[in-house]
mmCIF file of C-alpha atoms in Angstrom:
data_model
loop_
_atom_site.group_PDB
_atom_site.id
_atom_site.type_symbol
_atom_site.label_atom_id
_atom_site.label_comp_id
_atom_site.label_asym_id
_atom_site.label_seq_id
_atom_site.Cartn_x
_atom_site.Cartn_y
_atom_site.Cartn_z
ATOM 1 C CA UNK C 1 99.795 155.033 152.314
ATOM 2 C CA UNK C 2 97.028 156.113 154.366
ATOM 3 C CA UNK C 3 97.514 159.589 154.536
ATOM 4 C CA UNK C 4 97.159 160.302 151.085
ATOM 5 C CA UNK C 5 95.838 164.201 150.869
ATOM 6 C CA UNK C 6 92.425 164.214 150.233
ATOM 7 C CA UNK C 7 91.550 165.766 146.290
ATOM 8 C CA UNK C 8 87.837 166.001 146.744
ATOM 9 C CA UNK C 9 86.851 169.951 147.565
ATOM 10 C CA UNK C 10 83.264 169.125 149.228
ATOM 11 C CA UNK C 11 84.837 166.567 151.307
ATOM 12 C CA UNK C 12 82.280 165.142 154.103
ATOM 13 C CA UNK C 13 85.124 163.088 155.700
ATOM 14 C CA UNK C 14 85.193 162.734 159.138
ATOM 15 C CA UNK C 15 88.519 162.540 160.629
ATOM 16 C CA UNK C 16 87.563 159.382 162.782
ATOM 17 C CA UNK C 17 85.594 157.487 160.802
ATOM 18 C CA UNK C 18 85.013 154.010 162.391
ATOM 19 C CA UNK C 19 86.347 151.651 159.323
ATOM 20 C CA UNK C 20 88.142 152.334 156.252
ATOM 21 C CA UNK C 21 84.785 150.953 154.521
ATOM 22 C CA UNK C 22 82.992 153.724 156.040
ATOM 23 C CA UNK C 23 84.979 156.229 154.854
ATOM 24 C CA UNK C 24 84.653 154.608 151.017
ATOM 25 C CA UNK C 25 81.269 154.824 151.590
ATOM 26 C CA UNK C 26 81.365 158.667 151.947
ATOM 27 C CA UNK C 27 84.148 159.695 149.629
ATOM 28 C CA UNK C 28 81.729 157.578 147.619
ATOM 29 C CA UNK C 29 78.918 160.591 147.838
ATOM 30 C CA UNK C 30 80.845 163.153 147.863
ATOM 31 C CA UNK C 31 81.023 165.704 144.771
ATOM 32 C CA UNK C 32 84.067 165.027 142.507
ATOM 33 C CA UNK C 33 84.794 167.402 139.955
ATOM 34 C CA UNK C 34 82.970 165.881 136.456
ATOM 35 C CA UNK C 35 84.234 165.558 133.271
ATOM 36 C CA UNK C 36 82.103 166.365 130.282
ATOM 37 C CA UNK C 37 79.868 163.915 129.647
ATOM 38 C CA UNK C 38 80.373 161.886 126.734
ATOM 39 C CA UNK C 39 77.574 160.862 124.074
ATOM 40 C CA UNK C 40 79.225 157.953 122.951
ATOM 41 C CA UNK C 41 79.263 154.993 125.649
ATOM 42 C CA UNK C 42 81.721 151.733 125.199
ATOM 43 C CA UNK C 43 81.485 148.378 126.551
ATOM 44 C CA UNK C 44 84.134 146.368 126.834
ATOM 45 C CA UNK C 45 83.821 142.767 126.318
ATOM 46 C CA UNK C 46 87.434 140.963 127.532
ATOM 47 C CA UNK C 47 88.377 137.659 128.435
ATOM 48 C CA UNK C 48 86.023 134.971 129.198
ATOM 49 C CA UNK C 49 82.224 135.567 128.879
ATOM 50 C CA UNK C 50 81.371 134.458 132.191
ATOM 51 C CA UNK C 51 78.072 132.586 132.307
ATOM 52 C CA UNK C 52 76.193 131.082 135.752
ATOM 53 C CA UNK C 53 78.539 129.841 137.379
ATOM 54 C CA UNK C 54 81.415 132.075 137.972
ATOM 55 C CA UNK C 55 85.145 131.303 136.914
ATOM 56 C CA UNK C 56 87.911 130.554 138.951
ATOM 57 C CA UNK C 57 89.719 133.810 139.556
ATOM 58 C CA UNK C 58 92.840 133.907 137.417
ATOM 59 C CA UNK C 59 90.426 134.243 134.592
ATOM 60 C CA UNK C 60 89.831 137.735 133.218
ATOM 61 C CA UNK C 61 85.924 137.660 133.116
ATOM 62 C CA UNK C 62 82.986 139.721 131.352
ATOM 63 C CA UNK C 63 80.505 139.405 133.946
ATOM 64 C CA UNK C 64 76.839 139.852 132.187
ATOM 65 C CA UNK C 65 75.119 140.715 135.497
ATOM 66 C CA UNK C 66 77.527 144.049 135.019
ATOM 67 C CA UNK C 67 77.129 144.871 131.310
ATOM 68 C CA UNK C 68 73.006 144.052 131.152
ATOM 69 C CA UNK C 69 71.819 146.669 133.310
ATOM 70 C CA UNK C 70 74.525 149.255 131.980
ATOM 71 C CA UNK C 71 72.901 148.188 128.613
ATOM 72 C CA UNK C 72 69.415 148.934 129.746
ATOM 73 C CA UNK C 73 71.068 152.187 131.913
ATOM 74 C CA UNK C 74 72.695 152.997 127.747
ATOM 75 C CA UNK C 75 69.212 152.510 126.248
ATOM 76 C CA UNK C 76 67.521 154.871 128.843
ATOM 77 C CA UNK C 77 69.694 157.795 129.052
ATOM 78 C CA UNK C 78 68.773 159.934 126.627
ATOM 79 C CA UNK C 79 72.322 162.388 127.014
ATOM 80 C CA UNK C 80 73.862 158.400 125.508
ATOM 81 C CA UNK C 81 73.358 158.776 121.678
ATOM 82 C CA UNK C 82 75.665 155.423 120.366
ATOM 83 C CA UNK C 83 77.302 152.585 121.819
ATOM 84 C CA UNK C 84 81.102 151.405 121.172
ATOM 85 C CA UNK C 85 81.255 147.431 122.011
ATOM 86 C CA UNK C 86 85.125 146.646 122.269
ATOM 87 C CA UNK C 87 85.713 143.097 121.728
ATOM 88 C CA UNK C 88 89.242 141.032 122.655
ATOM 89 C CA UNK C 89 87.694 137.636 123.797
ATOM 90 C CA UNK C 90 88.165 134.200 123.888
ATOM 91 C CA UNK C 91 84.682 133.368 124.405
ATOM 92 C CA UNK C 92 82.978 131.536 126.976
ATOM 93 C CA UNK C 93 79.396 130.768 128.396
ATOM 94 C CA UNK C 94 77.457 130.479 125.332
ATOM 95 C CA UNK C 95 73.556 131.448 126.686
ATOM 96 C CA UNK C 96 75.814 134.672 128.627
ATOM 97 C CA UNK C 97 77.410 135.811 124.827
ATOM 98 C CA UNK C 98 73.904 135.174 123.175
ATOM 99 C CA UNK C 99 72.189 137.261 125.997
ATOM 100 C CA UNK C 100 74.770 139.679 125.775
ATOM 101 C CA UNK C 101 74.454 139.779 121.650
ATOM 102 C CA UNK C 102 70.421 139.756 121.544
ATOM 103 C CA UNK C 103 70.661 143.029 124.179
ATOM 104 C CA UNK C 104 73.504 144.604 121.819
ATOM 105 C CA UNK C 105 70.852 143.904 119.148
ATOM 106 C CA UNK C 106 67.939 145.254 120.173
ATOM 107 C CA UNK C 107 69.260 148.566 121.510
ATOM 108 C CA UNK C 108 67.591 151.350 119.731
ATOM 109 C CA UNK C 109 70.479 153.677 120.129
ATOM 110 C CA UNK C 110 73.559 152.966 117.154
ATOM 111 C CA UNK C 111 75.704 150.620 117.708
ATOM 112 C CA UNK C 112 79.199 149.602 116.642
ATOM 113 C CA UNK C 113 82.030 146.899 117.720
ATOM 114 C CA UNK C 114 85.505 147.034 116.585
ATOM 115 C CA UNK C 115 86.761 143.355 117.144
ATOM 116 C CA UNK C 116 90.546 144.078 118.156
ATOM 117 C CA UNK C 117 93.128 141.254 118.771
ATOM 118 C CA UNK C 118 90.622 138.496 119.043
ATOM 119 C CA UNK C 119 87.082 138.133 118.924
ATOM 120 C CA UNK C 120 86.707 134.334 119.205
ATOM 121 C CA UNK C 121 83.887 131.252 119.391
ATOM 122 C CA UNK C 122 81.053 133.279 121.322
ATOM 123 C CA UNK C 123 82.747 136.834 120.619
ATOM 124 C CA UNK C 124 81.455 136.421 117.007
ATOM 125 C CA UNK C 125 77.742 136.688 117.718
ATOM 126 C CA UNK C 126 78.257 140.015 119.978
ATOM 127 C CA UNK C 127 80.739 141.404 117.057
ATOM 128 C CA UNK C 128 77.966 140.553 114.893
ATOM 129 C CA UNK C 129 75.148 141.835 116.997
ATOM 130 C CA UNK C 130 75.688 145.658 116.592
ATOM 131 C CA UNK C 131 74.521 148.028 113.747
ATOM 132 C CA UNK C 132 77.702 148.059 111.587
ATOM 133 C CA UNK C 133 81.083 145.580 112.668
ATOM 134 C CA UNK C 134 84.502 146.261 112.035
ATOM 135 C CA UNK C 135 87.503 144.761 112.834
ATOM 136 C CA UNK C 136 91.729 145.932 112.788
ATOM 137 C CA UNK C 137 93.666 143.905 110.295
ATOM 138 C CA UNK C 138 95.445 141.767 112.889
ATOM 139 C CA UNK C 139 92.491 140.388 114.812
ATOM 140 C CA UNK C 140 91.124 136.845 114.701
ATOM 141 C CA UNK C 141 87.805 135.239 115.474
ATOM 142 C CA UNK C 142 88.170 131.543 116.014
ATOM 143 C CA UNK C 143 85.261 129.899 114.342
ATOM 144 C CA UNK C 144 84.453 126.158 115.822
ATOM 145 C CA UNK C 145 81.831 123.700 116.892
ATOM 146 C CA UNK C 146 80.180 124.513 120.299
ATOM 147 C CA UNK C 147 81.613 122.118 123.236
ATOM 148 C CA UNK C 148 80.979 121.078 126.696
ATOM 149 C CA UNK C 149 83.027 121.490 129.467
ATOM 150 C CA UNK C 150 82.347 119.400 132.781
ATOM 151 C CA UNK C 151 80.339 116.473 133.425
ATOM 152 C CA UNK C 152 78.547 114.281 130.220
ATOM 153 C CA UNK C 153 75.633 112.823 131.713
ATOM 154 C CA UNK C 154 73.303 110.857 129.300
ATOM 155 C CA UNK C 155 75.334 111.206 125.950
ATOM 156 C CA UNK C 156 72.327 111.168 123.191
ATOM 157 C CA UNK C 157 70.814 114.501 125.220
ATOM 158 C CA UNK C 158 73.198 116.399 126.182
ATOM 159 C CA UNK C 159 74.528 115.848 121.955
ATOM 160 C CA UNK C 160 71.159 116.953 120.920
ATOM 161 C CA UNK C 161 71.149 119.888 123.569
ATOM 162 C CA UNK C 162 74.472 120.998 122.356
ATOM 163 C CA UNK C 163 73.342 120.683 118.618
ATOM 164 C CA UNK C 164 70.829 122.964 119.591
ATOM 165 C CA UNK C 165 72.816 125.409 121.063
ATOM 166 C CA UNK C 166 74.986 125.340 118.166
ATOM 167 C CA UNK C 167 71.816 126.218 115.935
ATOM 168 C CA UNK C 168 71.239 129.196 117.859
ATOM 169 C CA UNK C 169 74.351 130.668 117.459
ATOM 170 C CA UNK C 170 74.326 130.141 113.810
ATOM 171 C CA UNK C 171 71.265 131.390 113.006
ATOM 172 C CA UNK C 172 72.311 134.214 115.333
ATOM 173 C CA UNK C 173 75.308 134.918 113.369
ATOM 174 C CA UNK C 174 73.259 134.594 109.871
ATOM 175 C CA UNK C 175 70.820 136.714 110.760
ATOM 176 C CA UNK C 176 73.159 139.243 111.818
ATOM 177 C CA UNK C 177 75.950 139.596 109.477
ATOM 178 C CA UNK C 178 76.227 138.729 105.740
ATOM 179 C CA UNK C 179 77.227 135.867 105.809
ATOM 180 C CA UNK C 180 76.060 132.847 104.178
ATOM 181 C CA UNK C 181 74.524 129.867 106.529
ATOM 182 C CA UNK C 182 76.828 127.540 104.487
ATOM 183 C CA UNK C 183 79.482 128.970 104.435
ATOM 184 C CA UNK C 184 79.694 129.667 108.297
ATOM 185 C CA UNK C 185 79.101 125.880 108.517
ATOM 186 C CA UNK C 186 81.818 125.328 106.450
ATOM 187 C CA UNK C 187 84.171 127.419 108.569
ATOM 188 C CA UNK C 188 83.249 126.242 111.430
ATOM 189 C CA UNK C 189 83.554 121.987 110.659
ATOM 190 C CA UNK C 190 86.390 123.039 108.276
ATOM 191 C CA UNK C 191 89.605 120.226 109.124
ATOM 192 C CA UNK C 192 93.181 121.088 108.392
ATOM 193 C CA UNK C 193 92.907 124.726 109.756
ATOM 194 C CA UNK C 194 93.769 124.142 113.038
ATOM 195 C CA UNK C 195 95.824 121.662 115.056
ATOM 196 C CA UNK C 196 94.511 119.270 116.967
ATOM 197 C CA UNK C 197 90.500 121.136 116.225
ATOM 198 C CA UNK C 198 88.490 121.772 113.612
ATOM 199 C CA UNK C 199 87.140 125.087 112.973
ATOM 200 C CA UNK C 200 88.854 128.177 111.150
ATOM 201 C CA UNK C 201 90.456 131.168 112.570
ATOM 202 C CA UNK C 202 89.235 133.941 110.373
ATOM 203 C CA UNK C 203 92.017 137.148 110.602
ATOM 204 C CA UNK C 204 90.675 140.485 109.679
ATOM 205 C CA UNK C 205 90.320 140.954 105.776
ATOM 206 C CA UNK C 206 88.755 137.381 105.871
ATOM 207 C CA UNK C 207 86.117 137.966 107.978
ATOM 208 C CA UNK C 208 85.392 140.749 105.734
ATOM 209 C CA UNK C 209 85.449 139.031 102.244
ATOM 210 C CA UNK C 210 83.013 136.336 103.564
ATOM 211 C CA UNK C 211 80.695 139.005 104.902
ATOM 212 C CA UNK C 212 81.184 138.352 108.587
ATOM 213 C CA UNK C 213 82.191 141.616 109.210
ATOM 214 C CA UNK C 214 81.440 144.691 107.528
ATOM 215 C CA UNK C 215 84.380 146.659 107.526
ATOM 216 C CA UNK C 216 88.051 146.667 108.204
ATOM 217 C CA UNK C 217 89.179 149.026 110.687
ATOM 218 C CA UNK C 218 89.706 150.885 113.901
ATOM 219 C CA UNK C 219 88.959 153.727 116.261
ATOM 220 C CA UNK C 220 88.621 156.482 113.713
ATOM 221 C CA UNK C 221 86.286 154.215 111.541
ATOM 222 C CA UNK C 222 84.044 153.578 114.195
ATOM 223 C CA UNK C 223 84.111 156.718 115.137
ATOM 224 C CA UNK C 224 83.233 157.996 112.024
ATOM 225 C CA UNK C 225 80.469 155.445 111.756
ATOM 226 C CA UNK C 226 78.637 155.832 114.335
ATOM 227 C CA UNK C 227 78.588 159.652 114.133
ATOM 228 C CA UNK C 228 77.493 159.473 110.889
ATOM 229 C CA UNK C 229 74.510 157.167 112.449
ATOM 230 C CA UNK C 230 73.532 159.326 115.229
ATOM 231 C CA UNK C 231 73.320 162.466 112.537
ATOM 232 C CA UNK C 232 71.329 160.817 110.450
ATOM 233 C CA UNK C 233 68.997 159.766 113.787
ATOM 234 C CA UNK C 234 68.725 163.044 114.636
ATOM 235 C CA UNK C 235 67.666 164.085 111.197
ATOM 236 C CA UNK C 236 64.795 161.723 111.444
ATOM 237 C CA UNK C 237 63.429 162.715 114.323
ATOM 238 C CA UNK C 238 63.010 166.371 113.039
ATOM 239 C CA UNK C 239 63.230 169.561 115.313
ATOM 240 C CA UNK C 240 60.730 168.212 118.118
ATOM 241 C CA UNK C 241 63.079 167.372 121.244
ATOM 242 C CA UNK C 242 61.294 167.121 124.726
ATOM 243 C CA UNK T 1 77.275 125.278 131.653
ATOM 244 C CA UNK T 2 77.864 124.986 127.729
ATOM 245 C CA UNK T 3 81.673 127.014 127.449
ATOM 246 C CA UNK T 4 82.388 128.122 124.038
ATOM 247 C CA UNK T 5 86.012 128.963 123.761
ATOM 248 C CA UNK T 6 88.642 127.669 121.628
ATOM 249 C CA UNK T 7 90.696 127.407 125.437
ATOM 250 C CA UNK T 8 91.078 124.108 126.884
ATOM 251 C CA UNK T 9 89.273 123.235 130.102
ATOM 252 C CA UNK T 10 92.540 123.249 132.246
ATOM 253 C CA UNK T 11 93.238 126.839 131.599
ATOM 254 C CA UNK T 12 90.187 127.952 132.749
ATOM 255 C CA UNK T 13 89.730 125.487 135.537
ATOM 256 C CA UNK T 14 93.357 125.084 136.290
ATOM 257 C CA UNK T 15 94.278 122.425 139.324
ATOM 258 C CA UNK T 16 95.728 124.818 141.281
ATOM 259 C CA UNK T 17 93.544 128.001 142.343
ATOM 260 C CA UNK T 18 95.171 129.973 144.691
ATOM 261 C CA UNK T 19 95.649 134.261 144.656
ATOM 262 C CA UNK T 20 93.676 136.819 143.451
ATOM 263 C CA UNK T 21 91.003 136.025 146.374
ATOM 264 C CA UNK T 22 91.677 139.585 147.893
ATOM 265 C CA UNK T 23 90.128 141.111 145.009
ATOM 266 C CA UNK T 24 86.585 142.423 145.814
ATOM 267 C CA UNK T 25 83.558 144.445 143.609
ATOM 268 C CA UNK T 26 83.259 147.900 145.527
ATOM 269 C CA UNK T 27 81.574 150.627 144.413
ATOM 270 C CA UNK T 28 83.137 153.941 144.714
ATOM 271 C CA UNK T 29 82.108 157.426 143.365
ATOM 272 C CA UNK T 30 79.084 155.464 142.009
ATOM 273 C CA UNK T 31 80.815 153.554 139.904
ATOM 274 C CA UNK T 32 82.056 149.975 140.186
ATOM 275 C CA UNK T 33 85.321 149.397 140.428
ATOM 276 C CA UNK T 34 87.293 145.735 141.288
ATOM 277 C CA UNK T 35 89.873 146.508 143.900
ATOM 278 C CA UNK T 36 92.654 144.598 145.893
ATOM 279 C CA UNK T 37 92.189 144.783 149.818
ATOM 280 C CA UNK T 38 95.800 145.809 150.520
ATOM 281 C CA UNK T 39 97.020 144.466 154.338
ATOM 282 C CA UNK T 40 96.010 147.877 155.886
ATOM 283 C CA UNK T 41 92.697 147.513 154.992
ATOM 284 C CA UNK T 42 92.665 150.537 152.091
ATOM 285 C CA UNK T 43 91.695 149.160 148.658
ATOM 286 C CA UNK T 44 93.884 149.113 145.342
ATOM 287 C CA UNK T 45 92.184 149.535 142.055
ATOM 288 C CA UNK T 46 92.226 146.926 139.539
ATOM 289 C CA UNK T 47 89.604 147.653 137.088
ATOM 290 C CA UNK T 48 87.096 150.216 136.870
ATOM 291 C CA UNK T 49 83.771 148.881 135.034
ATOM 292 C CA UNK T 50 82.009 151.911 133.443
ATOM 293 C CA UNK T 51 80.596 152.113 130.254
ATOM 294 C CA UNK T 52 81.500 156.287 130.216
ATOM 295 C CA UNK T 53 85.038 156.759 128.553
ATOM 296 C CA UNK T 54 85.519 160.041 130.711
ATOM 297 C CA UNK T 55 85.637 157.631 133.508
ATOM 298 C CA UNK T 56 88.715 156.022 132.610
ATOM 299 C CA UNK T 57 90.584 159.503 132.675
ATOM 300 C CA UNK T 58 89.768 160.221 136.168
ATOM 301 C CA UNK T 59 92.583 159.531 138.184
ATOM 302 C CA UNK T 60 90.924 157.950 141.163
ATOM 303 C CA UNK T 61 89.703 155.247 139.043
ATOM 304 C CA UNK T 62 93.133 154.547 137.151
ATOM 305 C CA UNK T 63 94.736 151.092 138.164
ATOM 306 C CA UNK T 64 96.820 151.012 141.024
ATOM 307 C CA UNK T 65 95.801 154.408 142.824
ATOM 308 C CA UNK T 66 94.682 153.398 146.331
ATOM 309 C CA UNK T 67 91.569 154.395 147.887
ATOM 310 C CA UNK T 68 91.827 155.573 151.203
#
């Protein structure tokens, strides 16, 4: 298992390199062959939404110390013309989804998220975040009242704090999609919709009809979409490239 | 720490925690990449974390292939 033959042409490797760290750290710099560089970037938002404190490890985590700077590294680049967010997540640290959602909203470059399998509780506001939303027929966002996990300590506060919190994600959400401030209420202290909870969870055409999402679809729609936006980008900024 | 997940708290804080701790954030060929530290000391790929899609096709950063 060691001795696998070494791939890399420009290979620095010394034969007796101290540590097996060491030697990471210079097949790390050495020059592997590059495939064309792609214009369209995608982020991939899975599992939990991890937030300060980090999970326990049998959790599949989005870390948003990882995706921020590669969303600042997106913004930058200028060879990066649009920005894919895949979403299958069942939410997580709510001020980690909103800071992930207000960066994918404030990107200047196109965006567009294709919510696939499920997209739930703090996955909505990142769906919604992006220039145009879609989502395949079979995926779900679960939409509920915000919660705490942990410790309650001093009941009327931390209720007011989590009201607030709440707020923010609806107004998030309103601001962002089509969809009426009511009616995302109503979905989300709906009763009867799911078992033991109250919320709804909103499959794919749904989310559509009450203006959550934009679109129904998948790859080739986004696709489509978001070359369409980068041509008509480029068309606005006229011949002038430096 | 305000969760917002339609998960229950024991399934993401589940009483037992054991496994997974030899998994470790390296970064190889500049990009980041989680990775099991195998007995002999190479590393395993478990995820790459790249936002390029051409990174996903290079077979050094495909799950499972060991970096030596």
């Amino acid at each position: 298992m060691n001795n696998n033959p070494e791939e890399n042409e420009n290979q620095e490797d010394k034969p007796n390199a101290s540590s097996i760290v060491e030697k990471i750290q210079q097949l790390g710099q050495s020059n592997i062959p590059q495939a064309p560089d792609s214009n369209i970037h995608v982020l991939s938002i899975i599992g939990q939404v991890e937030g300060h404190i980090q999970l326990p490890p049998q959790n599949k985590t989005t870390k948003y110390e990882h995706l921020l700077p590669q969303l600042i590294a997106i913004e930058q680049n200028p060879k990066i013309e649009g920005l894919i967010i895949l979403l299958n997540t069942v939410g997580g640290d709510v001020e980690a989804g909103l800071a992930l959602a207000e960066m994918i909203a404030s990107i200047s470059k196109p965006t567009v998220s294709i919510v696939l399998g499920g997209g739930h509780s703090i996955g909505v506001p990142i769906a919604v975040a992006t220039d145009y939303s879609f989502i395949v027929p079979t995926a779900t966002m679960t939409i509920h009242p915000v919660r705490l996990t942990g410790l309650v300590i001093g009941v009327p506060q931390t209720f007011e704090y989590l009201d607030k919190m709440q707020d923010r994600v609806i107004q998030f959400v309103v601001e962002h999609s089509n969809i009426k401030e009511e009616k995302f209420k109503d979905l989300m202290f709906a009763k009867g919709n799911l078992t033991r909870d109250i919320g709804t969870n909103v499959v794919g055409k749904d989310a559509v009809a009450y203006g959550l999402i934009d679109q129904v679809g998948g790859v080739k729609d986004a696709m489509s979409k978001l070359t369409e936006f980068i041509g008509s980008n480029d068309s606005a900024e006229g011949g002038v490239i430096q | 720490m305000i969760l917002y997940t339609p998960l229950a708290q024991h399934e993401i804080f589940p009483d037992d925690q054991e496994g997974f701790s030899n998994v470790e954030h390296i970064a190889y060929g500049g990009r980041m990449i989680y990775a099991a530290r195998m007995k002999d000391g190479t590393y395993q790929v478990q995820q790459l974390v790249s936002t390029d899609p051409q990174d996903y096709l290079r077979a050094e950063f495909s799950p499972g292939s060991i970096l030596s």
